[in-house]
PDB file of C-alpha atoms in Angstrom:
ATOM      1  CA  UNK A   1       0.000   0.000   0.000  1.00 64.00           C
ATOM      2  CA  UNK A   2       1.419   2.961  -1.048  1.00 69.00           C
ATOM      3  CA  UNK A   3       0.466   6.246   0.942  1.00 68.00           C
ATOM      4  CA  UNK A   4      -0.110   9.293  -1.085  1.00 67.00           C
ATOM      5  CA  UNK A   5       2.408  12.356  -1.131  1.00 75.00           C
ATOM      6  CA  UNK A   6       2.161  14.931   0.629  1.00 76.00           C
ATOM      7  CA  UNK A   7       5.022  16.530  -1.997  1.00 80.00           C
ATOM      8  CA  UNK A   8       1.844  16.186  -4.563  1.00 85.00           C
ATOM      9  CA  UNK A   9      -0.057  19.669  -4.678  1.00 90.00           C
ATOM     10  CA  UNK A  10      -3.320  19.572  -6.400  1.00 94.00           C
ATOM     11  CA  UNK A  11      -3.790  22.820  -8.647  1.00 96.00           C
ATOM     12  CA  UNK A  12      -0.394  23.935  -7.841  1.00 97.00           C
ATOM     13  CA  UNK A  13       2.103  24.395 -10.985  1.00 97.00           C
ATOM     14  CA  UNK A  14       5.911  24.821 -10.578  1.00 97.00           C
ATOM     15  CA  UNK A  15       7.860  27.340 -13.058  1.00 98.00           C
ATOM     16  CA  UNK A  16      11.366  27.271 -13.453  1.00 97.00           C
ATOM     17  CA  UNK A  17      12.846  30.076 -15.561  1.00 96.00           C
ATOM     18  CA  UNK A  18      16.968  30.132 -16.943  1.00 95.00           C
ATOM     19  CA  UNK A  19      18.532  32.384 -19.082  1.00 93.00           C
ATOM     20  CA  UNK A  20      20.317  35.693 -19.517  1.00 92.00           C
ATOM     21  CA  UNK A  21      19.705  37.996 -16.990  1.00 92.00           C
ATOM     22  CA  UNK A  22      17.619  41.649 -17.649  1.00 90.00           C
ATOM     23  CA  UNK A  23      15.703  43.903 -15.787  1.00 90.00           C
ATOM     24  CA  UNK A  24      12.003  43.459 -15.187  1.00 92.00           C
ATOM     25  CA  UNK A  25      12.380  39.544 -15.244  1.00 93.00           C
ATOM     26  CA  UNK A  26      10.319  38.977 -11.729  1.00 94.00           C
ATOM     27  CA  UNK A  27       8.050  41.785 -12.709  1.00 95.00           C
ATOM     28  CA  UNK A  28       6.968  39.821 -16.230  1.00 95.00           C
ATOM     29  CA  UNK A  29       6.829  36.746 -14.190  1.00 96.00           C
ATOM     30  CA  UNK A  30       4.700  37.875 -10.758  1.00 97.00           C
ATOM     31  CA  UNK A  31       1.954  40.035 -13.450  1.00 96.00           C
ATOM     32  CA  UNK A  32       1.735  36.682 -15.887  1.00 96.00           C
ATOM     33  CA  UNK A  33       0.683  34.527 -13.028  1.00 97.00           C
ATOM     34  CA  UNK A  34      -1.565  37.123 -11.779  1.00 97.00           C
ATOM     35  CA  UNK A  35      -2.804  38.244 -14.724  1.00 96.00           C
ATOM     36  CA  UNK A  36      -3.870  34.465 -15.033  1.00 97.00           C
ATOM     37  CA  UNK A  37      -5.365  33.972 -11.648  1.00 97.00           C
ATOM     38  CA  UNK A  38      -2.601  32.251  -9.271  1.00 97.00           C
ATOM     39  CA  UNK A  39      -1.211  33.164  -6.521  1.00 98.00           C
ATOM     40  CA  UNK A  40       2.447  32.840  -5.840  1.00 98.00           C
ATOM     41  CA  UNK A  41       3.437  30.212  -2.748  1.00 97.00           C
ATOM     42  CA  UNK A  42       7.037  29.888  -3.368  1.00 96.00           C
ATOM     43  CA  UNK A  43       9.296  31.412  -5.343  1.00 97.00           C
ATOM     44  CA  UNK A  44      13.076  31.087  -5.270  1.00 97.00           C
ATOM     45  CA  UNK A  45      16.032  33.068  -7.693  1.00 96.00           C
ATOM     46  CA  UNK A  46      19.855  33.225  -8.162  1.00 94.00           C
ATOM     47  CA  UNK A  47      21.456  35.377 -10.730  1.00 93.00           C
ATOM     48  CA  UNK A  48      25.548  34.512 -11.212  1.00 87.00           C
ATOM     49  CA  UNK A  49      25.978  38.325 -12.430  1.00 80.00           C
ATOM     50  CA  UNK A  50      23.916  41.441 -11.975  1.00 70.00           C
ATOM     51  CA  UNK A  51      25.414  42.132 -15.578  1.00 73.00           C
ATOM     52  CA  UNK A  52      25.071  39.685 -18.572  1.00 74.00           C
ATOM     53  CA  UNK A  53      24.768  36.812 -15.946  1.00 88.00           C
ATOM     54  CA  UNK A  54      22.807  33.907 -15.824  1.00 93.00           C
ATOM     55  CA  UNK A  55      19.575  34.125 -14.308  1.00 95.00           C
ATOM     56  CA  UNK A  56      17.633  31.384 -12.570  1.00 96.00           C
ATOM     57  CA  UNK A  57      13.950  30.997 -10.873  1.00 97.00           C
ATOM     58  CA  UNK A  58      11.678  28.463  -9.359  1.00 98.00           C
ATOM     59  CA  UNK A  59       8.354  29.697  -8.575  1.00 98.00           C
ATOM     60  CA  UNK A  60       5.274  27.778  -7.012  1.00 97.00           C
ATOM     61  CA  UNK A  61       1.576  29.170  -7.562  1.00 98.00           C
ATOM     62  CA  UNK A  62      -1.789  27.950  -6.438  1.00 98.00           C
ATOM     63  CA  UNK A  63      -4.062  28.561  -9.498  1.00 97.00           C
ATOM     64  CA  UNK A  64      -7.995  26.805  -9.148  1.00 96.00           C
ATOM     65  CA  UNK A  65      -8.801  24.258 -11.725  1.00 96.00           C
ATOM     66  CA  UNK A  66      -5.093  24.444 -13.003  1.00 96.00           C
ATOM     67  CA  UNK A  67      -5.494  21.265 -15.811  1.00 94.00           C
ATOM     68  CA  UNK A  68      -8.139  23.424 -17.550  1.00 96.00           C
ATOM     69  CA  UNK A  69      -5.864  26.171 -17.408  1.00 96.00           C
ATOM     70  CA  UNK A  70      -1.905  24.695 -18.688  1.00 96.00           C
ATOM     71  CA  UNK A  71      -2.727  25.537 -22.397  1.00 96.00           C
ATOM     72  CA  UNK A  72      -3.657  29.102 -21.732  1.00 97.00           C
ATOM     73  CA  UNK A  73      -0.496  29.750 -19.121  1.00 97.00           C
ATOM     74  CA  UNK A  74       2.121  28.282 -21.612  1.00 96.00           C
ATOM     75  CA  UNK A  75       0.575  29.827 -24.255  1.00 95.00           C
ATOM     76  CA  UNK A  76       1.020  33.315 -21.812  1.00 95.00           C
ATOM     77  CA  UNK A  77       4.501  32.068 -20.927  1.00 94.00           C
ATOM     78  CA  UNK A  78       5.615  31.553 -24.237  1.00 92.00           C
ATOM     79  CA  UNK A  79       5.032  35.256 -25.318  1.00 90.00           C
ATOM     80  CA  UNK A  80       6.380  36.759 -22.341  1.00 90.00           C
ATOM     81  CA  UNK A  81       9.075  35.017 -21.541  1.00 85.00           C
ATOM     82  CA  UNK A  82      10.629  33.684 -25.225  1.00 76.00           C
ATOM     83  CA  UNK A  83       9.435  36.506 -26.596  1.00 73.00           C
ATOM     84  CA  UNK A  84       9.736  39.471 -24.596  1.00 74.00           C
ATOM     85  CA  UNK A  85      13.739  38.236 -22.837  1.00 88.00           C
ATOM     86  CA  UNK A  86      16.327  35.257 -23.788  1.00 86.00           C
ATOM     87  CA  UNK A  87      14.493  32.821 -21.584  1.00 92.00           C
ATOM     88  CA  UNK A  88      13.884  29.061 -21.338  1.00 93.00           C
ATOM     89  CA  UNK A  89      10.964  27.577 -19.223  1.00 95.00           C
ATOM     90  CA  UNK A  90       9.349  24.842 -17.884  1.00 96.00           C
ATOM     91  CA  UNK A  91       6.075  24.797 -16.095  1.00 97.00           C
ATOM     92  CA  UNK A  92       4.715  21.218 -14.299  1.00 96.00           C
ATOM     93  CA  UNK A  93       1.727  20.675 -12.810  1.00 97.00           C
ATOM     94  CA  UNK A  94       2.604  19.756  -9.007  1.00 96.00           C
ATOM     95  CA  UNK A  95      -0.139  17.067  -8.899  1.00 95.00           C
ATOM     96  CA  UNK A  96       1.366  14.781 -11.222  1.00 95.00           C
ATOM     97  CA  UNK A  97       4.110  12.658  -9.929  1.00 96.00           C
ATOM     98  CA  UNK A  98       7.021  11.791 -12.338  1.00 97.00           C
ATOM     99  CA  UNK A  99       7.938   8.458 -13.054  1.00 98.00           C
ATOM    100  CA  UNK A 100      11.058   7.101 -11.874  1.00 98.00           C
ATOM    101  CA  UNK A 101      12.529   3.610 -12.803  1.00 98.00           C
ATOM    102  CA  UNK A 102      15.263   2.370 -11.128  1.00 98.00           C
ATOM    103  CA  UNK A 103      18.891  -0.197 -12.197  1.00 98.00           C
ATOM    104  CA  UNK A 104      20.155  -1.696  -9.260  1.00 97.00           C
ATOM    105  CA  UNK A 105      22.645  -4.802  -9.155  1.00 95.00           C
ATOM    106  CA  UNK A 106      23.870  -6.709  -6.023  1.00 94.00           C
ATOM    107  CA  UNK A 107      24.133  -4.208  -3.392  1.00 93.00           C
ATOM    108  CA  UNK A 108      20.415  -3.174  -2.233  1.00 96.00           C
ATOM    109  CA  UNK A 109      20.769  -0.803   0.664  1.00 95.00           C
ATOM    110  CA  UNK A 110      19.503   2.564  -2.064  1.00 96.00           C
ATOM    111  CA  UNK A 111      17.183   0.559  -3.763  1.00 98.00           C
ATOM    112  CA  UNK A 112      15.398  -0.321  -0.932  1.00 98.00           C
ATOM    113  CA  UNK A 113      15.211   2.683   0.605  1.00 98.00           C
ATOM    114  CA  UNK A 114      13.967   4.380  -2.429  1.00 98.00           C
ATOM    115  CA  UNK A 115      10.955   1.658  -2.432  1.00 98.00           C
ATOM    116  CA  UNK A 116      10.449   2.154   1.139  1.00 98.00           C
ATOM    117  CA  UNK A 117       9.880   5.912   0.641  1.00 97.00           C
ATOM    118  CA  UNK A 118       8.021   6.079  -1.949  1.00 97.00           C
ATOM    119  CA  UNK A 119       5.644   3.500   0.130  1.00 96.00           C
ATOM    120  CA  UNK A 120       5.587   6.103   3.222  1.00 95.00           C
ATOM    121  CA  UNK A 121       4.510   8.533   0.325  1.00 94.00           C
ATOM    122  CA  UNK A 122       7.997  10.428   1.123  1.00 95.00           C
ATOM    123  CA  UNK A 123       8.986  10.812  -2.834  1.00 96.00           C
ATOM    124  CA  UNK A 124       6.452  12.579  -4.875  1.00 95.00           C
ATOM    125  CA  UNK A 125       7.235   9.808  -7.950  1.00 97.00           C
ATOM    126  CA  UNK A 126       5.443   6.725  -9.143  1.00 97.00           C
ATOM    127  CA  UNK A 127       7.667   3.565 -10.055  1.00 98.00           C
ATOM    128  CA  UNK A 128       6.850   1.678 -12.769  1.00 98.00           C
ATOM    129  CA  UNK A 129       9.556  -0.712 -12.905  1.00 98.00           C
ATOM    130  CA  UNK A 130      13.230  -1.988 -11.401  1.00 98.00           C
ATOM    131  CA  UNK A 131      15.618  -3.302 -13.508  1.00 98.00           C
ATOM    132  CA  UNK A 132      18.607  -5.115 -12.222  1.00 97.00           C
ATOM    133  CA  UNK A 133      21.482  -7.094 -13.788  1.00 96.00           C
ATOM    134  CA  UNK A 134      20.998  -9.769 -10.690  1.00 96.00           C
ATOM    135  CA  UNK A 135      17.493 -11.421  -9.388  1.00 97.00           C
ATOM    136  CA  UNK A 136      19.160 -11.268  -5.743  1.00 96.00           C
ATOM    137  CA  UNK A 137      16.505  -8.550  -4.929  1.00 97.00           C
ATOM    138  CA  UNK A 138      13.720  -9.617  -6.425  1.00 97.00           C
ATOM    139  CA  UNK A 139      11.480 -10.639  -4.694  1.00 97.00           C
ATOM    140  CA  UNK A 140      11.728  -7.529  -2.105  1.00 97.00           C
ATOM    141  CA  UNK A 141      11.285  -5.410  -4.980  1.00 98.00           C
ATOM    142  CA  UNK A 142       7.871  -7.044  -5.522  1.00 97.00           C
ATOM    143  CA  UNK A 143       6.652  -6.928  -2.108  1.00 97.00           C
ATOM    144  CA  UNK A 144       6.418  -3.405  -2.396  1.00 97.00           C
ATOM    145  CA  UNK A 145       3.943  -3.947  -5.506  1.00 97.00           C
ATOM    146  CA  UNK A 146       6.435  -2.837  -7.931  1.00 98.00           C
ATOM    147  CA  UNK A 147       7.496  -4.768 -11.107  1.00 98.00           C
ATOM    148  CA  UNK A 148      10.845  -6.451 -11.540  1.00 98.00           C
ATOM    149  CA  UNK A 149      12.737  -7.041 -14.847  1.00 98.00           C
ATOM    150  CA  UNK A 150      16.153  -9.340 -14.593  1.00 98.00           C
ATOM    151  CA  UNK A 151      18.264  -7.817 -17.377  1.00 97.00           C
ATOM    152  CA  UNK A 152      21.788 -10.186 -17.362  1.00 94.00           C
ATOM    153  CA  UNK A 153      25.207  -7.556 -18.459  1.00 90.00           C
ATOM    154  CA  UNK A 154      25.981  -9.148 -21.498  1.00 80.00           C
ATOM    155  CA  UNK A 155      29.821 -10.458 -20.982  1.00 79.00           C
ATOM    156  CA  UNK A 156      32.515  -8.196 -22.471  1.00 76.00           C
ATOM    157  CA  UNK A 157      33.146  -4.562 -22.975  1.00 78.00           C
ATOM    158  CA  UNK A 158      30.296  -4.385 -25.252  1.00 81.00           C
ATOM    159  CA  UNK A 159      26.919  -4.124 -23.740  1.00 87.00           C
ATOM    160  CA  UNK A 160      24.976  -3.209 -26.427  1.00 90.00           C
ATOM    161  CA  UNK A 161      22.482  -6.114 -25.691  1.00 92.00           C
ATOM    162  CA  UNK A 162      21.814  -5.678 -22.443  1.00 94.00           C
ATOM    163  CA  UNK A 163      20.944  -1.629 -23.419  1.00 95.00           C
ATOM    164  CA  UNK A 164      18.873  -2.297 -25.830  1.00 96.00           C
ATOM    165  CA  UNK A 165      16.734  -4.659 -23.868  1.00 96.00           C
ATOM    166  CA  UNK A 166      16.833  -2.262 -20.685  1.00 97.00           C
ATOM    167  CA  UNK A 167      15.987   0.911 -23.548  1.00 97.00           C
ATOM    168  CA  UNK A 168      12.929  -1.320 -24.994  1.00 97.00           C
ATOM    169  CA  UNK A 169      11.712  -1.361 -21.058  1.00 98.00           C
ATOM    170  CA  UNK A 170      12.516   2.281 -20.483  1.00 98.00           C
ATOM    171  CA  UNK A 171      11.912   4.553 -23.214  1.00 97.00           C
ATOM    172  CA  UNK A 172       8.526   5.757 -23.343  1.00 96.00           C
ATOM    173  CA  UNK A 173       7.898   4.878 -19.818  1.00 97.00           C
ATOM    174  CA  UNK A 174       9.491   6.855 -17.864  1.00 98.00           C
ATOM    175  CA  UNK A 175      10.811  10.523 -16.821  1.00 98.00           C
ATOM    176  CA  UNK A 176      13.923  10.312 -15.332  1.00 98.00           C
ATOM    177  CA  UNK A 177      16.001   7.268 -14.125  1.00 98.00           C
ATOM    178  CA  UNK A 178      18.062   6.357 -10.951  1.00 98.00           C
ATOM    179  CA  UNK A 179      21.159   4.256 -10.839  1.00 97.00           C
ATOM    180  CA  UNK A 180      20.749   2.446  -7.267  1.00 97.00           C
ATOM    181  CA  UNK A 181      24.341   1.482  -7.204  1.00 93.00           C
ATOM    182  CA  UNK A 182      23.740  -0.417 -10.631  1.00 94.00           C
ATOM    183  CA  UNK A 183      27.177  -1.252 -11.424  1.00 89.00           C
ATOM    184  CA  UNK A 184      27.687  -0.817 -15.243  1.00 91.00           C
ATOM    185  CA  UNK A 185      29.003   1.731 -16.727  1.00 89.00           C
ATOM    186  CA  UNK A 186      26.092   3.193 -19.518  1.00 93.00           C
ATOM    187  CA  UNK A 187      27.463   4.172 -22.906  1.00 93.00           C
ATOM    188  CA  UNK A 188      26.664   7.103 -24.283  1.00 93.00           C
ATOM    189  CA  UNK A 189      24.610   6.214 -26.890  1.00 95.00           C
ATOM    190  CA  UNK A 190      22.708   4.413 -24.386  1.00 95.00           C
ATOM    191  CA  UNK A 191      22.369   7.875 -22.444  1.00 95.00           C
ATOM    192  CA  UNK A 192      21.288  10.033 -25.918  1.00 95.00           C
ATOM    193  CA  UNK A 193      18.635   7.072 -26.843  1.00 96.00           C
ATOM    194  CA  UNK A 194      16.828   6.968 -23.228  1.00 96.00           C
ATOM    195  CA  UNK A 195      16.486  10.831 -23.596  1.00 95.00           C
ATOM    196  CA  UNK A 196      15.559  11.524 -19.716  1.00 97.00           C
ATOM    197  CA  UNK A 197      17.468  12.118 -17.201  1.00 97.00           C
ATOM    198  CA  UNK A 198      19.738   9.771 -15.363  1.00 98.00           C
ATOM    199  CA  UNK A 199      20.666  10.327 -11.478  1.00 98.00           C
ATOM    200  CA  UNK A 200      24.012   8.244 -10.222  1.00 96.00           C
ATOM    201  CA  UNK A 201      25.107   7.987  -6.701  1.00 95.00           C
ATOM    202  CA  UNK A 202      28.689   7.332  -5.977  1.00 87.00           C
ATOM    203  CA  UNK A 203      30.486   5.812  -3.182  1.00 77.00           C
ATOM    204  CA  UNK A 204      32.546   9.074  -2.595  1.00 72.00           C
ATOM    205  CA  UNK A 205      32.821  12.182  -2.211  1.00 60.00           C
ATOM    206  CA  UNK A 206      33.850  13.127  -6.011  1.00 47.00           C
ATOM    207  CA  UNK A 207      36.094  12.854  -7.251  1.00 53.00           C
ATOM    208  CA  UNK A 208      38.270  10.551  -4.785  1.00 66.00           C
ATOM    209  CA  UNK A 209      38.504   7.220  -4.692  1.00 66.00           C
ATOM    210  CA  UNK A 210      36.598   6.535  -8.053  1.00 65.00           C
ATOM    211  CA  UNK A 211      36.557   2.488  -8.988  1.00 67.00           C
ATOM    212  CA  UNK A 212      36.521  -0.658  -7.001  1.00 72.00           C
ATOM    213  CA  UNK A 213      36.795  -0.917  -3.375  1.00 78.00           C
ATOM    214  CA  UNK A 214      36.522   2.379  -2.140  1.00 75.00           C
ATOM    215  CA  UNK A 215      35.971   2.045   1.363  1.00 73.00           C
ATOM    216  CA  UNK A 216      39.376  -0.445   1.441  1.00 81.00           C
ATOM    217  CA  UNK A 217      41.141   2.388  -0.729  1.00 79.00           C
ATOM    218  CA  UNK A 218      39.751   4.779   2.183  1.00 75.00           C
ATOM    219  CA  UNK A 219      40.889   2.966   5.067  1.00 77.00           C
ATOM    220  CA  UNK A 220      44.746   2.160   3.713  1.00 80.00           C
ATOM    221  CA  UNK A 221      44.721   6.218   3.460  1.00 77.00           C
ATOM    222  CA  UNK A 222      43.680   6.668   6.457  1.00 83.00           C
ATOM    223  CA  UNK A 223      40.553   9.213   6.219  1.00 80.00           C
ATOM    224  CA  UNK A 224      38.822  10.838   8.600  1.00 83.00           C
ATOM    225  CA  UNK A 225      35.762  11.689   6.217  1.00 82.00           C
ATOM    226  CA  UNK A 226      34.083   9.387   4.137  1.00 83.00           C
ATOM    227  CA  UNK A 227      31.160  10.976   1.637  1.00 86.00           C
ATOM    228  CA  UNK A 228      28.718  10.319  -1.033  1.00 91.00           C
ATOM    229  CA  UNK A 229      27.677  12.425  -3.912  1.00 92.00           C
ATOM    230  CA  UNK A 230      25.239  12.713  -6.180  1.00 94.00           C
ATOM    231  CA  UNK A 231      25.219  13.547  -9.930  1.00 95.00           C
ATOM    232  CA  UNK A 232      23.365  13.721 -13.359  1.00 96.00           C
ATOM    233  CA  UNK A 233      24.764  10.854 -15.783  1.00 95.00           C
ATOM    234  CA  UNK A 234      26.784  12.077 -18.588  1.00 92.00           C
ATOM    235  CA  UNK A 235      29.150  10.432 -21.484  1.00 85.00           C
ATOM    236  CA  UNK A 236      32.084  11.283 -18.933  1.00 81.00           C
ATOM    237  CA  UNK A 237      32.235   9.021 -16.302  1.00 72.00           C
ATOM    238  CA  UNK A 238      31.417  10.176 -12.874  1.00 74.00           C
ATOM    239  CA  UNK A 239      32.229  13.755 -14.219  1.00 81.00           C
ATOM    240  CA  UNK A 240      28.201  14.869 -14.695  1.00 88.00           C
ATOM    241  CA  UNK A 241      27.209  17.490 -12.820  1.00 91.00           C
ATOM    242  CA  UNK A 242      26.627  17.159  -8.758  1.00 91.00           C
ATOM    243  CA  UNK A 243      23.075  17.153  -7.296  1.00 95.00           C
ATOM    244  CA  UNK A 244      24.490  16.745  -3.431  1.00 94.00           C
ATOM    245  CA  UNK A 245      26.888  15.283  -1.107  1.00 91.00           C
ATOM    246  CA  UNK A 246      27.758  14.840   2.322  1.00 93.00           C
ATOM    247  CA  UNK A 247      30.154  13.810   4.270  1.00 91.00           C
ATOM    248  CA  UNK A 248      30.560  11.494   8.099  1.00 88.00           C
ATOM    249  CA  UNK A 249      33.981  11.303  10.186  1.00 90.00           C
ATOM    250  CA  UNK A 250      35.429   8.419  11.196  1.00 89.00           C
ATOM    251  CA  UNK A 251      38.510   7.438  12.870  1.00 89.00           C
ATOM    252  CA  UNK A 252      41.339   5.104  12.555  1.00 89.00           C
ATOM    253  CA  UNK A 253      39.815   2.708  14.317  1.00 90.00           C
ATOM    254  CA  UNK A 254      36.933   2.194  11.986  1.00 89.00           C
ATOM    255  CA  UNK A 255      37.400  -1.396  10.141  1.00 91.00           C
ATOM    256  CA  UNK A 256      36.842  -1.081   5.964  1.00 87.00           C
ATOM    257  CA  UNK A 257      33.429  -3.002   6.309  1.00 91.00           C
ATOM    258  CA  UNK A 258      32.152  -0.338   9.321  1.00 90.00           C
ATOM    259  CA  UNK A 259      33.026   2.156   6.956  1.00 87.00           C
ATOM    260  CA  UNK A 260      31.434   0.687   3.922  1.00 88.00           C
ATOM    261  CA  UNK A 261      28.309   0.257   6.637  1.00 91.00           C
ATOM    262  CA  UNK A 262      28.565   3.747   7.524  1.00 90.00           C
ATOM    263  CA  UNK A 263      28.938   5.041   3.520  1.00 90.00           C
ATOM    264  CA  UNK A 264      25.960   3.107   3.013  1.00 92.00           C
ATOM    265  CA  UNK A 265      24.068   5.058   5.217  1.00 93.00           C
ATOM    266  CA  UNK A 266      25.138   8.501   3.984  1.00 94.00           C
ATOM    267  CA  UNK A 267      24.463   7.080   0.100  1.00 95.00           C
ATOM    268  CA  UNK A 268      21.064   6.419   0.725  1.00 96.00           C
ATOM    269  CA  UNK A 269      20.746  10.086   2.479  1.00 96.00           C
ATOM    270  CA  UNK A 270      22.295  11.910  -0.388  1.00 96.00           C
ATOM    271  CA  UNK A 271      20.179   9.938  -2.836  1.00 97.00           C
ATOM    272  CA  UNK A 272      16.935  10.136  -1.468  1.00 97.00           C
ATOM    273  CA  UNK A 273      17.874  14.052  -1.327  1.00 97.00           C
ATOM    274  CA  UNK A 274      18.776  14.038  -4.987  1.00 97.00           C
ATOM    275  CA  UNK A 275      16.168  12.368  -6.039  1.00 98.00           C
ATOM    276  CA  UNK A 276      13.280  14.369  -3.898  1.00 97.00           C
ATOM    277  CA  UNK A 277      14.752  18.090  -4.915  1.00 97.00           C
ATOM    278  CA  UNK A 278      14.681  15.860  -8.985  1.00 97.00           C
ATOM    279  CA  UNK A 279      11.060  15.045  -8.794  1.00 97.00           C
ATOM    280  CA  UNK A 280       9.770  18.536  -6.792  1.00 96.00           C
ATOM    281  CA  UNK A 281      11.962  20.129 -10.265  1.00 96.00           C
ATOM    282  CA  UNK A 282      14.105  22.166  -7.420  1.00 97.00           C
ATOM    283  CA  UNK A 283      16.958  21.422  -9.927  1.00 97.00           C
ATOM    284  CA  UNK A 284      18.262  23.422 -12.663  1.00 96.00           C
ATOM    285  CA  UNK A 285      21.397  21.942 -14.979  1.00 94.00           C
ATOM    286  CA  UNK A 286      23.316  24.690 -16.136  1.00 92.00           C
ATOM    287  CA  UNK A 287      26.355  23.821 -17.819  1.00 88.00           C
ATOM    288  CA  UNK A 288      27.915  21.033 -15.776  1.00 88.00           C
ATOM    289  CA  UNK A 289      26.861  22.173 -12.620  1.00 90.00           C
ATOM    290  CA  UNK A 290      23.343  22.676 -11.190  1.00 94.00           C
ATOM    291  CA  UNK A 291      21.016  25.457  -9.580  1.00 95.00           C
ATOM    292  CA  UNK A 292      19.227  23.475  -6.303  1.00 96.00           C
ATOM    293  CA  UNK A 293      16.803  25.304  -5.024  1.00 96.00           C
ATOM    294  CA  UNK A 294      16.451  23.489  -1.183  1.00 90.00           C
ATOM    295  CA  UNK A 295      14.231  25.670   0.761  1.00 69.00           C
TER     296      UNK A 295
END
């Protein structure tokens, strides 16, 4: 039984705004929702440059009987904002919850968690499948009423196989995807054909320690902070840009597997982050960083 969100606003749109920065940009934005009977709840901005910068917003209005209403607003939008400054927008409908498959592999301590969530009604996302390269967790991904699809790595460097199996599940289906510690490396052409996007956590806090055994690799250094982090996919491996992190100290006398216990804990915490602010579109890409608005 999955309980509803409470991150799921009925008649509430969300407008994120990016572009060069003008004069008169909050102005054109506060009259148009006005203008078309909402009434501003939230609203969030960040310019990098008071002069030819970039300019970013997230605003959140109530409007009554918003469904009825989306053409009219982005037709509104569209002449205001393209028109009128060098803008790009997006406006969502709040009520609508995105839809968010998941690749996992062995290691089930995000995967779960992400289930478990979304059952207390804590992620504001439906999921309409899991895909893993093992069957080790299948049958907990079921018992939270959620479909399961074993898709084996083909052997070798190339996995064009296994993609294009895991791209006839996906594409179509989905809005945005979450590596749960699924550990294969996606080509890019496998990232330009699923055309949403893709959100990776890593077992570090970027960019140390990237590759096998991290938490043995941490312990022979000798660390006193261990960390997780976040990120958008991209072609470049573990290079896309960063959602969140955090960090936790230890101590020398941690063993590698208490640390790997305790990274396992932040990784689902930075995750879950990532993927709330990603569904609540508190997330703006620009370049290869990001715009996150938290509050």
């Amino acid at each position: 039984m999955v309980s509803a969100s409470p991150h799921l606003q009925p008649d509430h749109a969300c407008l994120i705004v990016h572009g060069s920065d003008t004069p008169g940009i909050i102005a054109a934005v506060s009259a148009l929702i006005a203008r078309q009977g909402g009434n501003i709840v939230a609203f969030d901005q960040y310019s990098d440059g008071t002069r030819g910068g970039a300019y970013f917003q997230r605003v959140v209005f109530h409007r009554p009987d918003l469904a009825a209403s989306l053409p009219e607003i982005q037709a509104d939008l569209h002449r205001t904002l393209r028109d009128g400054f060098e803008l790009e927008w997006k406006l969502t409908d709040l009520a609508t919850p995105k839809r968010m498959a998941i690749l996992a592999s062995k290691q089930d301590h995000c995967l779960l968690d992400l289930l478990w969530r979304h059952r207390r009604g804590d992620l504001p996302v439906s999921i309409p499948m899991v895909v893993s390269n093992h069957t080790t967790s299948a049958d907990d991904v079921r018992s939270f009423g959620v479909p399961f699809f074993h898709v084996p790595s083909t052997p070798g460097p190339d996995k064009s196989a296994s993609e294009a199996r895991i791209l006839e599940l996906l594409v179509g289906n989905v809005d945005f995807v979450v590596l749960a510690r699924y550990m294969q490396i996606l080509s890019p052409e496998f990232l330009e054909k699923i055309g949403v996007p893709v959100i990776n956590i890593h077992h570090s806090f970027l960019p140390a320690f990237i590759g096998a055994e991290p938490y043995k690799k941490a312990k022979e250094r000798g660390v006193k902070l261990i960390g997780a982090t976040s990120h958008y996919v991209t072609g470049d491996l573990d290079e896309g840009p960063i959602i969140e992190q955090d960090t936790i100290r230890v101590t020398h006398a941690d063993s590698a597997a208490e640390l790997a216990r305790r990274g396992a804990d932040v990784e689902r915490q930075v995750l879950s982050r990532a993927v709330l602010w990603h569904a609540e579109d508190r997330i703006i890409r620009h370049g290869n960083h990001t715009i996150v608005f938290t509050a």
